[in-house]
């Protein structure tokens, strides 16, 4: 019998607790087990601020800031194209092709491209072993003859099923990758006569 009183008591308290407050408006935030950032200290646009000397929450744009994609670079450097829109052969003057660039290109290529195109650019990257083919080999006349600007454009924007790397590699890195791609092509298509005299002996060629 005691239990019946007890249970009745809890049911009454529960019912009154849940239903009794219907319609009354709470002034405090509800109990949140996981606060979901509904309330947080922040500035709304064009609000006042006591923190900054000028009293504004909006901060002026730092001088020299350029919005993404708005940089007024030369089109060879930024797009691999001449002013006429044609793809350019060769590298932009501001990107000297030296050992530093080449080393950077190799590093980036091995990270970003080798999975599909293979470490030596033969199109047989690791993904092929998992049934994902389609990445091209760079060792054919089409890609040997392709202007650097067009290769750069593919790295930036992608091509058909290949995604672009413009958001992952900055301008210089993309040119570095193109330089390294060229190096892979030359190495792959090399002849004994390309090897400097001094290195012939170590490679066992006449
Ligand atoms: C996820 C796989 C994948 C990755 C990673 C990848 N590619 Fe590709 N790439 C492809 C595929 C697939 C194609 C062929 C696209 C097509 O159908 O024309 C291709 C095509 C190309 C082409 C030839 C484009 C043309 O004009 O025909 C170039 C050049 C190239 N990739 C360079 C790169 C470089 C450089 C990187 C690294 C920054 C890279 N790719 C990373 C899959 C990839």
Coordinates of C-alpha atoms and ligand atoms in Angstrom, one line a residue:
X1 CA 0.0 0.0 0.0
X2 CA 2.9 2.4 0.8
X3 CA 4.1 2.0 -2.7
X4 CA 0.8 3.0 -4.2
X5 CA 1.0 6.3 -2.2
X6 CA 4.5 6.8 -3.3
X7 CA 3.9 6.2 -6.9
X8 CA 0.8 8.3 -6.9
X9 CA 2.8 11.1 -5.3
X10 CA 5.5 11.0 -8.0
X11 CA 3.0 10.9 -10.8
X12 CA 1.3 14.0 -9.4
X13 CA 4.6 15.8 -8.9
X14 CA 5.7 14.9 -12.4
X15 CA 2.4 15.8 -14.1
X16 CA 2.2 19.1 -12.3
X17 CA 5.9 19.8 -13.0
X18 CA 5.5 19.2 -16.7
X19 CA 2.1 20.6 -17.4
X20 CA 1.9 23.2 -14.6
X21 CA 4.4 25.5 -16.4
X22 CA 2.7 25.5 -19.8
X23 CA 2.4 29.0 -21.1
X24 CA 4.7 30.6 -18.6
X25 CA 7.7 32.2 -20.2
X26 CA 11.1 31.4 -18.8
X27 CA 13.5 34.4 -18.5
X28 CA 16.6 32.2 -18.2
X29 CA 18.0 30.0 -20.9
X30 CA 16.9 26.4 -20.7
X31 CA 19.2 23.8 -19.1
X32 CA 21.5 22.7 -21.8
X33 CA 23.4 19.5 -21.4
X34 CA 25.5 20.2 -24.5
X35 CA 25.6 24.0 -25.0
X36 CA 25.2 24.4 -28.8
X37 CA 26.7 27.9 -29.1
X38 CA 23.3 29.6 -29.2
X39 CA 24.6 32.2 -26.8
X40 CA 28.1 33.4 -27.1
X41 CA 30.0 36.6 -26.8
X42 CA 30.3 38.0 -30.3
X43 CA 29.9 41.1 -32.4
X44 CA 27.2 41.5 -34.9
X45 CA 27.9 43.4 -38.1
X46 CA 28.3 47.2 -37.6
X47 CA 27.9 46.9 -33.9
X48 CA 29.6 49.1 -31.3
X49 CA 32.7 47.9 -29.5
X50 CA 34.2 49.2 -26.3
X51 CA 37.4 47.2 -27.0
X52 CA 38.7 49.0 -30.2
X53 CA 39.7 52.6 -30.0
X54 CA 37.5 53.7 -32.8
X55 CA 34.4 52.2 -31.1
X56 CA 33.5 50.0 -34.1
X57 CA 33.3 46.2 -34.1
X58 CA 34.0 46.0 -37.8
X59 CA 37.7 46.2 -38.4
X60 CA 39.2 47.9 -41.5
X61 CA 40.7 45.6 -44.1
X62 CA 44.5 45.5 -43.6
X63 CA 46.4 47.3 -46.3
X64 CA 47.8 45.1 -49.0
X65 CA 45.0 42.5 -48.6
X66 CA 43.8 41.0 -51.8
X67 CA 40.6 39.0 -52.1
X68 CA 41.1 35.5 -53.3
X69 CA 41.2 35.4 -57.1
X70 CA 41.5 39.2 -57.4
X71 CA 45.2 39.5 -57.4
X72 CA 46.4 41.4 -60.4
X73 CA 49.1 39.0 -61.4
X74 CA 50.4 38.6 -64.9
X75 CA 48.3 36.1 -66.7
X76 CA 51.3 33.9 -67.5
X77 CA 52.0 33.5 -63.8
X78 CA 48.4 33.2 -62.6
X79 CA 46.7 31.3 -65.5
X80 CA 49.5 30.0 -67.8
X81 CA 48.0 32.1 -70.6
X82 CA 49.1 35.0 -72.7
X83 CA 47.0 38.1 -72.8
X84 CA 45.4 36.7 -75.9
X85 CA 44.2 33.6 -73.9
X86 CA 46.6 31.2 -75.6
X87 CA 48.5 28.8 -73.3
X88 CA 52.1 29.9 -72.9
X89 CA 55.2 27.8 -73.4
X90 CA 57.9 28.1 -70.8
X91 CA 57.9 29.3 -67.2
X92 CA 57.0 32.8 -65.9
X93 CA 60.0 35.1 -65.4
X94 CA 59.2 35.4 -61.7
X95 CA 59.5 31.6 -61.3
X96 CA 63.1 30.7 -62.0
X97 CA 63.5 27.0 -62.6
X98 CA 66.3 25.9 -60.3
X99 CA 67.1 23.1 -58.0
X100 CA 65.0 24.6 -55.2
X101 CA 61.9 24.8 -57.3
X102 CA 62.6 21.3 -58.7
X103 CA 62.9 19.8 -55.1
X104 CA 59.7 21.5 -54.1
X105 CA 58.0 20.2 -57.2
X106 CA 59.1 16.7 -56.5
X107 CA 57.9 16.9 -52.9
X108 CA 54.5 18.3 -53.9
X109 CA 54.2 15.9 -56.9
X110 CA 54.8 12.9 -54.6
X111 CA 52.2 14.1 -52.2
X112 CA 49.5 15.3 -54.6
X113 CA 49.9 13.6 -58.0
X114 CA 51.8 10.3 -57.5
X115 CA 48.8 8.5 -56.1
X116 CA 47.1 8.6 -59.4
X117 CA 49.8 9.4 -62.0
X118 CA 52.6 7.3 -60.4
X119 CA 55.8 8.5 -58.9
X120 CA 57.5 8.5 -62.3
X121 CA 54.4 9.9 -64.1
X122 CA 53.6 6.7 -66.0
X123 CA 49.9 6.8 -64.9
X124 CA 50.2 3.8 -62.7
X125 CA 49.7 5.2 -59.2
X126 CA 48.6 3.2 -56.2
X127 CA 44.9 3.9 -56.9
X128 CA 45.2 1.7 -60.0
X129 CA 45.7 -1.3 -57.8
X130 CA 42.3 -0.5 -56.2
X131 CA 40.6 -0.5 -59.6
X132 CA 40.6 3.2 -60.1
X133 CA 42.2 3.9 -63.4
X134 CA 42.1 6.7 -65.9
X135 CA 45.0 8.8 -64.8
X136 CA 47.2 9.5 -67.8
X137 CA 50.8 8.8 -68.3
X138 CA 52.8 11.9 -69.1
X139 CA 55.3 9.9 -71.2
X140 CA 53.8 10.4 -74.7
X141 CA 54.2 13.1 -77.4
X142 CA 50.9 14.7 -76.5
X143 CA 52.1 15.7 -73.0
X144 CA 55.7 16.3 -74.0
X145 CA 54.5 18.8 -76.6
X146 CA 51.9 20.4 -74.3
X147 CA 52.7 24.0 -73.3
X148 CA 53.7 24.5 -69.7
X149 CA 50.8 26.9 -69.4
X150 CA 48.3 24.2 -70.3
X151 CA 49.8 21.7 -67.8
X152 CA 49.7 24.5 -65.2
X153 CA 46.0 25.1 -66.1
X154 CA 45.2 21.4 -65.5
X155 CA 47.0 21.5 -62.2
X156 CA 45.0 24.6 -61.2
X157 CA 41.6 23.7 -62.5
X158 CA 41.6 20.0 -63.2
X159 CA 40.5 18.3 -66.3
X160 CA 37.4 16.2 -66.8
X161 CA 37.5 13.6 -64.0
X162 CA 40.7 15.1 -62.4
X163 CA 40.0 17.7 -59.8
X164 CA 41.9 20.9 -59.6
X165 CA 44.7 21.7 -57.1
X166 CA 44.4 25.4 -57.1
X167 CA 43.1 25.4 -53.6
X168 CA 45.8 23.0 -52.3
X169 CA 48.9 24.2 -54.1
X170 CA 49.8 27.9 -54.4
X171 CA 50.9 29.5 -57.6
X172 CA 54.6 28.8 -57.1
X173 CA 53.9 25.2 -56.0
X174 CA 51.9 24.6 -59.1
X175 CA 54.7 25.8 -61.4
X176 CA 57.1 23.7 -59.3
X177 CA 54.9 20.6 -60.0
X178 CA 54.9 21.5 -63.7
X179 CA 58.7 21.8 -63.7
X180 CA 59.1 18.5 -62.0
X181 CA 56.6 16.9 -64.5
X182 CA 58.9 18.1 -67.2
X183 CA 61.9 16.6 -65.4
X184 CA 60.1 13.3 -65.2
X185 CA 59.3 13.4 -68.9
X186 CA 62.9 14.1 -69.8
X187 CA 64.3 11.5 -67.5
X188 CA 61.9 8.9 -68.9
X189 CA 62.7 9.8 -72.5
X190 CA 66.4 10.2 -71.9
X191 CA 69.1 8.8 -74.1
X192 CA 72.6 7.7 -73.3
X193 CA 73.8 10.9 -75.1
X194 CA 72.0 13.0 -72.6
X195 CA 74.1 11.8 -69.7
X196 CA 77.0 14.1 -69.0
X197 CA 80.4 12.6 -69.8
X198 CA 81.5 12.7 -66.2
X199 CA 78.5 10.5 -65.1
X200 CA 78.7 7.9 -67.8
X201 CA 81.1 5.6 -66.0
X202 CA 79.0 5.3 -62.9
X203 CA 76.0 4.4 -65.0
X204 CA 78.0 1.9 -67.0
X205 CA 77.4 3.6 -70.4
X206 CA 80.0 4.4 -73.0
Ligands
LIG1 C1 42.7 11.4 -58.1 C2 43.6 11.0 -59.2 C3 44.4 12.1 -59.8 C4 45.3 12.9 -59.1 C5 45.6 12.9 -57.6 C6 45.9 13.8 -60.1 N1 45.4 13.5 -61.3 FE1 46.0 14.3 -63.1 N2 44.6 13.2 -64.1 C7 43.8 12.3 -63.5 C8 42.9 11.8 -64.5 C9 41.8 10.7 -64.3 C10 43.2 12.4 -65.7 C11 42.6 12.2 -67.1 C12 41.4 13.2 -67.1 C13 40.7 13.1 -68.4 O1 39.8 12.3 -68.5 O2 41.0 13.8 -69.4 C14 44.3 13.3 -65.4 C15 44.9 14.1 -66.3 C16 46.0 14.9 -66.1 C17 46.7 15.7 -67.1 C18 46.4 15.7 -68.5 C19 45.4 16.8 -68.8 C20 45.2 16.9 -70.3 O3 45.2 18.1 -70.8 O4 44.9 15.9 -71.0 C21 47.8 16.3 -66.4 C22 48.8 17.2 -67.0 C23 47.7 15.9 -65.0 N3 46.6 15.1 -64.8 C24 48.5 16.4 -64.0 C25 48.3 16.2 -62.7 C26 49.2 16.7 -61.7 C27 50.4 17.6 -61.9 C28 48.7 16.3 -60.5 C29 49.1 16.7 -59.1 C30 49.0 18.1 -58.8 C31 47.6 15.4 -60.8 N4 47.4 15.4 -62.1 C32 46.8 14.8 -59.8 C33 43.7 11.9 -62.2 C34 44.5 12.5 -61.1

